[in-house]
CSV table of C-alpha atoms in Angstrom, one decimal:
chain,number,residue,atom,x,y,z
A,91,UNK,CA,129.0,101.4,76.3
A,92,UNK,CA,131.7,103.5,77.8
A,93,UNK,CA,133.6,101.9,80.8
A,94,UNK,CA,134.7,104.4,83.3
A,95,UNK,CA,138.3,103.9,84.4
A,96,UNK,CA,138.7,103.4,88.2
A,97,UNK,CA,140.8,106.3,89.6
A,98,UNK,CA,140.7,105.5,93.4
A,99,UNK,CA,143.7,103.9,95.1
A,100,UNK,CA,143.2,100.4,96.5
A,101,UNK,CA,144.9,99.7,99.8
A,102,UNK,CA,145.6,96.5,101.8
A,103,UNK,CA,146.6,96.5,105.5
A,104,UNK,CA,150.2,95.9,104.4
A,105,UNK,CA,150.0,98.9,102.1
A,106,UNK,CA,148.8,101.1,105.0
A,107,UNK,CA,151.5,99.8,107.4
A,108,UNK,CA,154.2,100.5,104.8
A,109,UNK,CA,152.9,104.0,104.0
A,110,UNK,CA,152.2,105.1,107.5
A,111,UNK,CA,155.6,104.0,108.6
A,112,UNK,CA,157.1,106.1,105.9
A,113,UNK,CA,155.1,109.1,107.4
A,114,UNK,CA,157.1,108.5,110.6
A,115,UNK,CA,154.8,106.3,112.7
A,116,UNK,CA,156.7,103.8,114.8
A,117,UNK,CA,156.5,101.4,117.7
A,118,UNK,CA,155.7,102.8,121.1
A,119,UNK,CA,154.2,106.2,120.0
A,120,UNK,CA,151.1,107.8,121.5
A,121,UNK,CA,149.0,109.1,118.6
A,122,UNK,CA,145.7,111.1,118.4
A,123,UNK,CA,144.1,110.1,115.1
A,124,UNK,CA,141.6,112.1,112.9
A,125,UNK,CA,140.5,110.3,109.8
A,126,UNK,CA,138.3,110.6,106.7
A,127,UNK,CA,138.4,107.0,105.6
A,128,UNK,CA,136.9,107.7,102.1
A,129,UNK,CA,139.7,110.1,101.3
A,130,UNK,CA,142.2,107.2,101.3
A,131,UNK,CA,140.5,105.5,98.4
A,132,UNK,CA,139.3,101.9,98.7
A,133,UNK,CA,140.7,100.3,101.9
A,134,UNK,CA,140.1,96.6,101.8
A,135,UNK,CA,138.2,95.9,105.0
A,136,UNK,CA,137.5,99.6,105.7
A,137,UNK,CA,137.7,101.0,109.2
A,138,UNK,CA,138.7,97.6,110.7
A,139,UNK,CA,141.8,97.3,108.4
A,140,UNK,CA,142.7,101.0,109.0
A,141,UNK,CA,142.7,100.5,112.8
A,142,UNK,CA,144.5,97.2,112.7
A,143,UNK,CA,147.3,98.7,110.6
A,144,UNK,CA,147.9,101.5,113.1
A,145,UNK,CA,147.8,99.2,116.1
A,146,UNK,CA,150.2,96.9,114.4
A,147,UNK,CA,152.7,99.7,113.9
A,148,UNK,CA,152.6,101.1,117.4
A,149,UNK,CA,152.6,97.7,119.1
A,150,UNK,CA,151.9,96.9,122.8
A,151,UNK,CA,153.8,99.9,124.1
A,152,UNK,CA,152.0,102.4,121.9
A,153,UNK,CA,148.6,104.1,122.3
A,154,UNK,CA,146.0,105.2,119.8
A,155,UNK,CA,143.5,108.0,120.7
A,156,UNK,CA,140.4,109.1,118.7
A,157,UNK,CA,137.6,111.6,119.4
A,158,UNK,CA,134.3,109.9,120.4
A,159,UNK,CA,132.3,113.1,121.1
A,160,UNK,CA,128.6,113.0,121.7
A,161,UNK,CA,127.8,116.7,121.2
A,162,UNK,CA,124.1,116.1,120.5
A,163,UNK,CA,124.0,115.7,124.3
A,164,UNK,CA,124.1,119.4,124.7
A,165,UNK,CA,121.3,121.9,125.3
A,166,UNK,CA,119.2,122.4,122.1
A,167,UNK,CA,119.7,126.2,122.4
A,168,UNK,CA,123.3,125.8,121.4
A,169,UNK,CA,122.2,124.7,118.0
A,170,UNK,CA,123.1,121.0,118.1
A,171,UNK,CA,119.5,120.1,117.3
A,172,UNK,CA,119.2,122.6,114.5
A,173,UNK,CA,116.9,120.4,112.4
A,174,UNK,CA,114.2,120.2,115.1
A,175,UNK,CA,111.6,122.9,115.9
A,176,UNK,CA,112.1,125.1,118.9
A,177,UNK,CA,108.9,124.0,120.6
A,178,UNK,CA,110.4,120.5,120.9
A,179,UNK,CA,113.4,121.7,122.9
A,180,UNK,CA,111.9,121.2,126.4
A,181,UNK,CA,111.0,117.6,125.6
A,182,UNK,CA,114.5,117.0,124.2
A,183,UNK,CA,116.0,118.4,127.4
A,184,UNK,CA,113.8,116.1,129.5
A,185,UNK,CA,114.3,112.9,127.6
A,186,UNK,CA,117.7,112.9,125.8
A,187,UNK,CA,119.4,109.7,127.0
A,188,UNK,CA,122.1,110.1,129.6
A,189,UNK,CA,125.6,109.5,128.3
A,190,UNK,CA,126.6,105.9,128.5
A,191,UNK,CA,130.2,105.4,127.5
A,192,UNK,CA,129.5,101.8,126.5
A,193,UNK,CA,126.5,102.6,124.3
A,194,UNK,CA,126.3,106.2,123.2
A,195,UNK,CA,127.5,106.5,119.6
A,196,UNK,CA,130.1,109.0,118.6
A,197,UNK,CA,128.5,111.7,116.5
A,198,UNK,CA,130.0,113.0,113.3
A,199,UNK,CA,133.4,111.6,114.1
A,200,UNK,CA,133.5,109.2,111.1
A,201,UNK,CA,133.2,105.5,110.8
A,202,UNK,CA,136.7,104.8,112.0
A,203,UNK,CA,136.2,106.6,115.3
A,204,UNK,CA,132.8,104.9,115.8
A,205,UNK,CA,134.3,101.5,115.3
A,206,UNK,CA,137.3,102.4,117.5
A,207,UNK,CA,135.3,103.3,120.6
A,208,UNK,CA,134.0,99.7,120.6
A,209,UNK,CA,137.4,98.1,119.9
A,210,UNK,CA,138.4,95.3,122.3
A,211,UNK,CA,140.2,96.9,125.2
A,212,UNK,CA,139.1,100.4,124.4
A,213,UNK,CA,138.8,102.9,127.2
A,214,UNK,CA,136.5,105.9,126.8
A,215,UNK,CA,136.4,109.0,129.0
A,216,UNK,CA,133.3,110.0,131.0
A,217,UNK,CA,132.6,113.4,129.5
A,218,UNK,CA,129.0,113.4,128.4
A,219,UNK,CA,129.6,115.6,125.3
A,220,UNK,CA,133.4,115.6,124.6
A,221,UNK,CA,134.6,112.1,125.3
A,222,UNK,CA,137.7,110.5,123.7
A,223,UNK,CA,138.5,106.9,123.2
A,224,UNK,CA,141.9,105.2,123.6
A,225,UNK,CA,143.5,101.8,123.0
A,226,UNK,CA,146.9,100.7,124.2
A,227,UNK,CA,149.5,101.3,126.9
A,228,UNK,CA,148.3,104.7,128.2
A,229,UNK,CA,144.6,104.3,127.4
A,230,UNK,CA,143.4,104.2,131.0
A,231,UNK,CA,145.6,107.1,132.1
A,232,UNK,CA,144.5,109.3,129.1
A,233,UNK,CA,140.8,108.7,129.5
A,234,UNK,CA,140.4,108.8,133.3
A,235,UNK,CA,139.2,111.9,135.2
A,236,UNK,CA,138.0,113.8,132.2
A,237,UNK,CA,136.8,116.9,134.0
A,238,UNK,CA,133.3,118.1,133.2
A,239,UNK,CA,134.2,121.8,133.0
A,240,UNK,CA,137.9,121.7,132.1
A,241,UNK,CA,137.3,119.8,128.8
A,242,UNK,CA,140.5,120.6,126.9
A,243,UNK,CA,142.8,122.3,129.4
A,244,UNK,CA,145.3,121.1,132.0
A,245,UNK,CA,144.8,117.5,133.1
A,246,UNK,CA,142.5,116.8,130.1
A,247,UNK,CA,143.2,114.0,127.7
A,248,UNK,CA,144.7,116.5,125.3
A,249,UNK,CA,147.0,117.8,128.0
A,250,UNK,CA,148.0,114.2,128.9
A,251,UNK,CA,148.9,113.6,125.2
A,252,UNK,CA,151.1,116.8,125.5
A,253,UNK,CA,152.8,115.5,128.6
A,254,UNK,CA,153.5,112.1,126.9
A,255,UNK,CA,155.1,113.9,123.9
A,256,UNK,CA,152.5,112.4,121.7
A,257,UNK,CA,151.7,112.9,118.0
A,258,UNK,CA,148.7,114.0,115.9
A,259,UNK,CA,147.8,112.1,112.7
A,260,UNK,CA,145.6,113.8,110.2
A,261,UNK,CA,144.4,111.5,107.5
A,262,UNK,CA,142.4,113.1,104.7
A,263,UNK,CA,141.4,116.0,107.0
A,264,UNK,CA,143.0,119.4,107.8
A,265,UNK,CA,143.6,121.5,110.9
A,266,UNK,CA,139.9,122.2,111.3
A,267,UNK,CA,139.6,118.7,112.6
A,268,UNK,CA,142.7,118.9,114.9
A,269,UNK,CA,141.1,118.8,118.3
A,270,UNK,CA,144.4,119.3,120.0
A,271,UNK,CA,144.3,123.0,119.0
A,272,UNK,CA,141.7,123.5,121.7
A,273,UNK,CA,144.4,122.9,124.3
A,274,UNK,CA,146.3,125.9,122.8
A,275,UNK,CA,143.0,127.9,123.1
A,276,UNK,CA,142.9,127.2,126.9
A,277,UNK,CA,146.5,128.2,127.3
A,278,UNK,CA,146.6,131.3,125.2
A,279,UNK,CA,145.8,134.7,126.7
A,280,UNK,CA,143.6,136.8,124.3
A,281,UNK,CA,141.0,139.4,125.1
A,282,UNK,CA,138.0,137.7,123.6
A,283,UNK,CA,138.2,134.5,125.7
A,284,UNK,CA,134.7,133.5,126.7
A,285,UNK,CA,133.1,131.0,129.0
A,286,UNK,CA,129.7,129.5,128.7
A,287,UNK,CA,127.3,127.2,130.5
A,288,UNK,CA,126.6,123.9,128.8
A,289,UNK,CA,124.2,121.2,129.9
A,290,UNK,CA,124.2,117.5,129.2
A,291,UNK,CA,122.2,114.4,130.3
A,292,UNK,CA,124.3,112.3,132.8
A,293,UNK,CA,123.8,109.4,135.2
A,294,UNK,CA,124.3,110.6,138.8
A,295,UNK,CA,124.0,107.9,141.5
A,296,UNK,CA,122.0,105.7,139.1
A,297,UNK,CA,119.6,108.5,138.1
A,298,UNK,CA,119.4,110.5,134.9
A,299,UNK,CA,120.0,114.2,135.5
A,300,UNK,CA,120.3,117.3,133.3
A,301,UNK,CA,123.6,118.7,134.5
A,302,UNK,CA,124.8,122.3,133.8
A,303,UNK,CA,128.5,123.1,133.9
A,304,UNK,CA,130.7,126.1,133.0
A,305,UNK,CA,133.4,125.7,130.4
A,306,UNK,CA,135.5,127.7,128.1
A,307,UNK,CA,133.8,128.4,124.8
A,308,UNK,CA,135.9,127.1,121.9
A,309,UNK,CA,136.3,128.7,118.5
A,310,UNK,CA,137.8,126.8,115.6
A,311,UNK,CA,137.2,129.5,112.9
A,312,UNK,CA,140.9,130.3,112.6
A,313,UNK,CA,142.3,126.7,112.7
A,314,UNK,CA,142.6,126.5,108.9
A,315,UNK,CA,144.5,129.8,108.8
A,316,UNK,CA,146.6,128.7,111.7
A,317,UNK,CA,147.5,125.4,110.0
A,318,UNK,CA,148.5,127.2,106.8
A,319,UNK,CA,150.9,129.4,108.7
A,320,UNK,CA,152.3,126.3,110.7
A,321,UNK,CA,152.8,124.3,107.5
A,322,UNK,CA,154.7,127.1,105.9
A,323,UNK,CA,156.8,128.2,108.9
A,324,UNK,CA,157.7,124.7,110.0
A,325,UNK,CA,157.9,123.3,106.5
A,326,UNK,CA,155.5,120.5,107.4
A,327,UNK,CA,155.7,117.5,105.1
A,328,UNK,CA,152.4,116.5,103.6
A,329,UNK,CA,152.5,112.8,102.8
A,330,UNK,CA,150.3,110.9,100.5
A,331,UNK,CA,148.7,107.6,101.6
A,332,UNK,CA,146.4,106.3,98.9
A,333,UNK,CA,144.5,109.4,97.7
A,334,UNK,CA,144.7,111.2,101.0
A,335,UNK,CA,146.9,114.0,102.2
A,336,UNK,CA,148.4,113.0,105.5
A,337,UNK,CA,150.2,115.1,108.2
A,338,UNK,CA,152.0,113.5,111.1
A,339,UNK,CA,152.8,116.1,113.7
A,340,UNK,CA,154.5,116.2,117.1
A,341,UNK,CA,151.7,117.6,119.3
A,342,UNK,CA,153.8,119.5,121.9
A,343,UNK,CA,155.7,121.9,119.5
A,344,UNK,CA,152.4,122.4,117.6
A,345,UNK,CA,150.6,123.5,120.8
A,346,UNK,CA,153.4,125.7,122.0
A,347,UNK,CA,153.5,127.5,118.6
A,348,UNK,CA,149.7,127.7,118.3
A,349,UNK,CA,149.4,129.2,121.8
A,350,UNK,CA,151.8,132.0,120.8
A,351,UNK,CA,150.1,132.4,117.4
A,352,UNK,CA,146.6,132.8,119.0
A,353,UNK,CA,148.0,135.4,121.5
A,354,UNK,CA,149.3,137.4,118.5
A,355,UNK,CA,146.3,137.0,116.2
A,356,UNK,CA,143.2,136.8,118.4
A,357,UNK,CA,143.5,140.3,119.7
A,358,UNK,CA,140.3,141.5,117.9
A,359,UNK,CA,138.0,138.5,118.7
């Protein structure tokens, strides 16, 4: 019988702390985290260990932020319920549960983000489809007053991260998962900028309502290309933590650069 040799990295909390510190993480930072846990290898204790390691590095004065989006709570016509038949759409609209920041699970954000939104002391924004969660010093400030229509622009959690000179940590994922780039989209002037009406189930004065709101339509199709140019131009260091490629980026210079890049390249959208 042939025994397969294990090729995955195995990581303890202490390993993660050491390796993430070598990426530049330190006490007091405000960090937006995007993670594919499986890309690291075998983390002993999984998502819990991963979150504990980052919180230990940043300490009481630091803040961690993760996406906790609930995009299934959008109109079926947008494609979010692609697996269900069209004739069910009216029933889905009528009965989809109203967003409850304590209960509604994050969708497609990964096991780390789902555990993080329930972490002791976690704050979560009120947006019914595009919420974010935060733990730490600035958690309340970052998550409060998340405007229904102005999801990613001025005054949004992403803009607050910018104002705080925060960072973005990409663990085993690329720029296509870098939500902060949507802030650059709101700031950039390009001819194809579009706005759309979205609808979500919300609690209004104790009653479930299907609320429609206008917001800027986002487009992440060029985020990978953008990232390749940014990596090259800025000589971004790609670290290795376990088996995962890791980027640790200052958010403000990235957004300023990405805004200008979109204005140059999105002329034909």
